[in-house]
Amino acid sequence: MHVQVARLGKPHGIRGEVTAQVFTDAPEDRFVPGVEFTVEPDAHGPLTLLGARWNKDILLLSFAEVSDRNRAEELRGAMLFVDTEELEDDDEGWYEHELVGLTVRVDGEDVGTVAALRTLPVQDLLVIETPQGEVLVPFVEEIVPEVDTEGGFIVVVPPPGLFELNREAPDAAPEGEPARQPNGEA
């Protein structure tokens, strides 16, 4: 099984470097010269990493197979993967494929299903599909204290209002009628 570690963005400069949106907690371990990545779409790979460097908060990658800006432009949107067999066991994190489909429990009740994991620079977000709509839940220990991939569920302790964000407001009027104002006027 392949695990996505990055999505390639726009070219940087004229020598074939590309920007990368990183999907790993340990880029310094994943983006080491000599590593060969499986690429989707397949026509663009495999790619062998020559170098990785940070330009402010953007990771720039160079590959042995990419020597100019034109070739780098062709890679825009391509996804980089590594084989899970190459990854060491990591008890401190989960990959998206391990979380998607897990049942979400709040106070012992099933409230939805994990639909995706959004990896962001500050913190990751779980995308939860509920009967009321999509809810974004910060994937931090205080809010998601338990992840049981074998049991098929996660436990969420949401702050007040988190799961009510997508629900219809109690003062909302039925379709076609004016909404009631706080003072009772329509």
mmCIF file of C-alpha atoms in Angstrom:
data_model
loop_
_atom_site.group_PDB
_atom_site.id
_atom_site.type_symbol
_atom_site.label_atom_id
_atom_site.label_comp_id
_atom_site.label_asym_id
_atom_site.label_seq_id
_atom_site.Cartn_x
_atom_site.Cartn_y
_atom_site.Cartn_z
ATOM 1 C CA MET A 1 0.000 0.000 0.000
ATOM 2 C CA HIS A 2 1.205 3.490 -0.823
ATOM 3 C CA VAL A 3 0.953 6.435 1.567
ATOM 4 C CA GLN A 4 0.830 9.939 0.135
ATOM 5 C CA VAL A 5 3.577 12.192 1.506
ATOM 6 C CA ALA A 6 3.224 15.237 -0.766
ATOM 7 C CA ARG A 7 1.419 16.897 -3.649
ATOM 8 C CA LEU A 8 3.575 18.823 -6.091
ATOM 9 C CA GLY A 9 2.765 22.430 -6.875
ATOM 10 C CA LYS A 10 4.118 25.070 -9.199
ATOM 11 C CA PRO A 11 7.693 25.238 -10.482
ATOM 12 C CA HIS A 12 10.231 27.364 -8.621
ATOM 13 C CA GLY A 13 12.927 28.934 -10.757
ATOM 14 C CA ILE A 14 14.278 27.555 -14.036
ATOM 15 C CA ARG A 15 16.265 24.517 -12.855
ATOM 16 C CA GLY A 16 13.352 22.141 -12.268
ATOM 17 C CA GLU A 17 12.565 22.691 -8.594
ATOM 18 C CA VAL A 18 8.918 22.350 -7.567
ATOM 19 C CA THR A 19 6.945 23.429 -4.530
ATOM 20 C CA ALA A 20 5.410 20.669 -2.417
ATOM 21 C CA GLN A 21 2.412 20.512 -0.123
ATOM 22 C CA VAL A 22 3.651 18.177 2.621
ATOM 23 C CA PHE A 23 1.421 15.409 4.049
ATOM 24 C CA THR A 24 3.827 13.978 6.600
ATOM 25 C CA ASP A 25 4.762 14.979 10.125
ATOM 26 C CA ALA A 26 8.422 14.220 9.477
ATOM 27 C CA PRO A 27 9.480 15.835 6.197
ATOM 28 C CA GLU A 28 13.142 15.725 7.244
ATOM 29 C CA ASP A 29 12.892 11.897 7.350
ATOM 30 C CA ARG A 30 10.846 11.458 4.151
ATOM 31 C CA PHE A 31 12.571 13.906 1.801
ATOM 32 C CA VAL A 32 16.144 12.635 1.844
ATOM 33 C CA PRO A 33 18.297 12.675 -1.315
ATOM 34 C CA GLY A 34 18.206 9.319 -3.073
ATOM 35 C CA VAL A 35 14.663 8.384 -2.017
ATOM 36 C CA GLU A 36 12.536 7.143 -4.903
ATOM 37 C CA PHE A 37 8.863 8.151 -4.889
ATOM 38 C CA THR A 38 5.971 6.456 -6.623
ATOM 39 C CA VAL A 39 4.024 9.119 -8.502
ATOM 40 C CA GLU A 40 0.383 9.484 -9.491
ATOM 41 C CA PRO A 41 -0.300 9.830 -12.332
ATOM 42 C CA ASP A 42 2.068 6.985 -13.178
ATOM 43 C CA ALA A 43 3.301 8.704 -16.350
ATOM 44 C CA HIS A 44 5.291 11.178 -14.205
ATOM 45 C CA GLY A 45 7.268 8.718 -12.151
ATOM 46 C CA PRO A 46 8.990 7.268 -10.438
ATOM 47 C CA LEU A 47 10.989 10.281 -9.225
ATOM 48 C CA THR A 48 14.326 10.185 -7.402
ATOM 49 C CA LEU A 49 14.910 13.035 -4.947
ATOM 50 C CA LEU A 50 18.074 15.081 -5.501
ATOM 51 C CA GLY A 51 17.438 17.698 -2.871
ATOM 52 C CA ALA A 52 14.934 19.296 -0.525
ATOM 53 C CA ARG A 53 15.120 22.760 0.993
ATOM 54 C CA TRP A 54 12.827 25.183 2.739
ATOM 55 C CA ASN A 55 12.108 28.617 1.287
ATOM 56 C CA LYS A 56 10.327 30.344 4.171
ATOM 57 C CA ASP A 57 7.505 27.871 4.915
ATOM 58 C CA ILE A 58 7.437 26.189 1.475
ATOM 59 C CA LEU A 59 9.283 22.946 0.771
ATOM 60 C CA LEU A 60 11.130 22.941 -2.560
ATOM 61 C CA LEU A 61 12.085 19.622 -4.125
ATOM 62 C CA SER A 62 14.431 18.737 -6.977
ATOM 63 C CA PHE A 63 14.473 15.395 -8.772
ATOM 64 C CA ALA A 64 17.039 13.583 -10.916
ATOM 65 C CA GLU A 65 14.460 13.220 -13.713
ATOM 66 C CA VAL A 66 13.536 16.931 -13.791
ATOM 67 C CA SER A 67 16.116 19.355 -15.151
ATOM 68 C CA ASP A 68 14.103 22.388 -16.284
ATOM 69 C CA ARG A 69 11.026 24.483 -15.611
ATOM 70 C CA ASN A 70 9.026 22.928 -18.480
ATOM 71 C CA ARG A 71 9.354 19.416 -17.022
ATOM 72 C CA ALA A 72 8.620 20.801 -13.533
ATOM 73 C CA GLU A 73 5.406 22.394 -14.849
ATOM 74 C CA GLU A 74 4.250 18.973 -16.096
ATOM 75 C CA LEU A 75 4.422 17.672 -12.510
ATOM 76 C CA ARG A 76 1.965 20.242 -11.107
ATOM 77 C CA GLY A 77 -0.697 18.383 -9.120
ATOM 78 C CA ALA A 78 1.178 15.051 -9.128
ATOM 79 C CA MET A 79 1.136 13.137 -5.854
ATOM 80 C CA LEU A 80 4.196 11.522 -4.233
ATOM 81 C CA PHE A 81 3.850 8.219 -2.394
ATOM 82 C CA VAL A 82 6.077 5.888 -0.381
ATOM 83 C CA ASP A 83 5.432 2.223 0.345
ATOM 84 C CA THR A 84 4.106 1.585 3.854
ATOM 85 C CA GLU A 85 6.583 -1.297 4.167
ATOM 86 C CA GLU A 86 9.321 1.362 4.136
ATOM 87 C CA LEU A 87 7.759 3.255 7.042
ATOM 88 C CA GLU A 88 8.657 2.489 10.610
ATOM 89 C CA ASP A 89 5.886 1.935 13.140
ATOM 90 C CA ASP A 90 4.712 5.273 14.440
ATOM 91 C CA ASP A 91 2.536 5.169 17.546
ATOM 92 C CA GLU A 92 2.166 8.947 17.565
ATOM 93 C CA GLY A 93 0.162 9.454 14.385
ATOM 94 C CA TRP A 94 -2.182 8.045 11.806
ATOM 95 C CA TYR A 95 -2.406 8.171 8.063
ATOM 96 C CA GLU A 96 -5.597 9.218 6.318
ATOM 97 C CA HIS A 97 -6.274 5.704 5.015
ATOM 98 C CA GLU A 98 -6.286 4.443 8.634
ATOM 99 C CA LEU A 99 -8.900 7.012 9.741
ATOM 100 C CA VAL A 100 -11.350 7.236 6.845
ATOM 101 C CA GLY A 101 -14.474 5.197 7.566
ATOM 102 C CA LEU A 102 -14.067 5.121 11.352
ATOM 103 C CA THR A 103 -17.237 5.767 13.347
ATOM 104 C CA VAL A 104 -17.204 8.971 15.410
ATOM 105 C CA ARG A 105 -18.549 8.699 18.968
ATOM 106 C CA VAL A 106 -19.542 11.556 21.261
ATOM 107 C CA ASP A 107 -20.691 10.604 24.797
ATOM 108 C CA GLY A 108 -21.044 6.976 23.677
ATOM 109 C CA GLU A 109 -23.334 7.798 20.725
ATOM 110 C CA ASP A 110 -22.399 7.407 17.068
ATOM 111 C CA VAL A 111 -22.621 10.855 15.442
ATOM 112 C CA GLY A 112 -20.916 10.341 12.090
ATOM 113 C CA THR A 113 -18.041 8.897 10.100
ATOM 114 C CA VAL A 114 -14.527 10.152 9.340
ATOM 115 C CA ALA A 115 -14.557 11.189 5.667
ATOM 116 C CA ALA A 116 -11.061 12.676 5.321
ATOM 117 C CA LEU A 117 -8.010 14.071 7.066
ATOM 118 C CA ARG A 118 -6.873 17.569 6.110
ATOM 119 C CA THR A 119 -3.213 18.081 6.904
ATOM 120 C CA LEU A 120 -2.561 21.753 7.581
ATOM 121 C CA PRO A 121 0.550 23.630 8.766
ATOM 122 C CA VAL A 122 -0.812 24.468 12.222
ATOM 123 C CA GLN A 123 -2.932 21.394 13.002
ATOM 124 C CA ASP A 124 -4.724 18.610 11.210
ATOM 125 C CA LEU A 125 -8.507 18.542 10.826
ATOM 126 C CA LEU A 126 -10.773 15.528 10.658
ATOM 127 C CA VAL A 127 -13.630 15.868 8.184
ATOM 128 C CA ILE A 128 -16.644 14.220 9.816
ATOM 129 C CA GLU A 129 -19.769 13.374 7.814
ATOM 130 C CA THR A 130 -22.877 13.635 10.011
ATOM 131 C CA PRO A 131 -26.579 13.483 9.123
ATOM 132 C CA GLN A 132 -26.607 17.284 9.526
ATOM 133 C CA GLY A 133 -23.638 17.857 7.214
ATOM 134 C CA GLU A 134 -19.865 18.062 7.273
ATOM 135 C CA VAL A 135 -18.091 19.024 10.504
ATOM 136 C CA LEU A 136 -14.392 19.907 10.772
ATOM 137 C CA VAL A 137 -12.838 18.684 14.021
ATOM 138 C CA PRO A 138 -9.348 19.736 15.144
ATOM 139 C CA PHE A 139 -7.324 16.519 15.379
ATOM 140 C CA VAL A 140 -5.748 17.244 18.755
ATOM 141 C CA GLU A 141 -5.614 14.994 21.826
ATOM 142 C CA GLU A 142 -7.878 17.235 23.924
ATOM 143 C CA ILE A 143 -10.723 16.897 21.387
ATOM 144 C CA VAL A 144 -9.930 13.421 19.992
ATOM 145 C CA PRO A 145 -8.610 11.514 23.027
ATOM 146 C CA GLU A 146 -9.095 8.018 21.598
ATOM 147 C CA VAL A 147 -8.483 6.500 18.162
ATOM 148 C CA ASP A 148 -9.226 2.779 17.951
ATOM 149 C CA THR A 149 -8.513 1.676 14.387
ATOM 150 C CA GLU A 150 -8.983 -2.004 15.273
ATOM 151 C CA GLY A 151 -12.337 -1.276 16.948
ATOM 152 C CA GLY A 152 -13.345 0.972 14.054
ATOM 153 C CA PHE A 153 -14.081 4.168 15.991
ATOM 154 C CA ILE A 154 -12.749 7.406 17.414
ATOM 155 C CA VAL A 155 -13.969 9.253 20.489
ATOM 156 C CA VAL A 156 -14.527 12.993 20.190
ATOM 157 C CA VAL A 157 -14.984 15.384 23.127
ATOM 158 C CA PRO A 158 -16.150 18.460 21.222
ATOM 159 C CA PRO A 159 -16.177 21.975 22.604
ATOM 160 C CA PRO A 160 -19.712 23.391 22.951
ATOM 161 C CA GLY A 161 -21.336 24.070 19.594
ATOM 162 C CA LEU A 162 -18.831 22.224 17.378
ATOM 163 C CA PHE A 163 -21.353 19.713 16.025
ATOM 164 C CA GLU A 164 -24.173 22.270 15.916
ATOM 165 C CA LEU A 165 -22.437 24.528 13.391
ATOM 166 C CA ASN A 166 -24.243 22.996 10.416
ATOM 167 C CA ARG A 167 -27.640 22.589 12.023
ATOM 168 C CA GLU A 168 -30.518 24.928 11.215
ATOM 169 C CA ALA A 169 -30.810 27.759 13.736
ATOM 170 C CA PRO A 170 -33.909 27.532 16.007
ATOM 171 C CA ASP A 171 -35.091 30.984 14.861
ATOM 172 C CA ALA A 172 -34.778 30.078 11.184
ATOM 173 C CA ALA A 173 -38.060 30.321 9.329
ATOM 174 C CA PRO A 174 -39.380 27.601 7.031
ATOM 175 C CA GLU A 175 -38.537 28.169 3.389
ATOM 176 C CA GLY A 176 -40.537 31.042 1.919
ATOM 177 C CA GLU A 177 -41.326 32.717 5.278
ATOM 178 C CA PRO A 178 -39.415 35.664 6.769
ATOM 179 C CA ALA A 179 -37.107 34.863 9.686
ATOM 180 C CA ARG A 180 -38.185 36.045 13.139
ATOM 181 C CA GLN A 181 -36.144 38.818 14.655
ATOM 182 C CA PRO A 182 -34.993 38.615 18.294
ATOM 183 C CA ASN A 183 -37.640 41.204 19.293
ATOM 184 C CA GLY A 184 -40.417 39.061 17.799
ATOM 185 C CA GLU A 185 -40.955 41.120 14.648
ATOM 186 C CA ALA A 186 -40.851 39.464 11.237
#
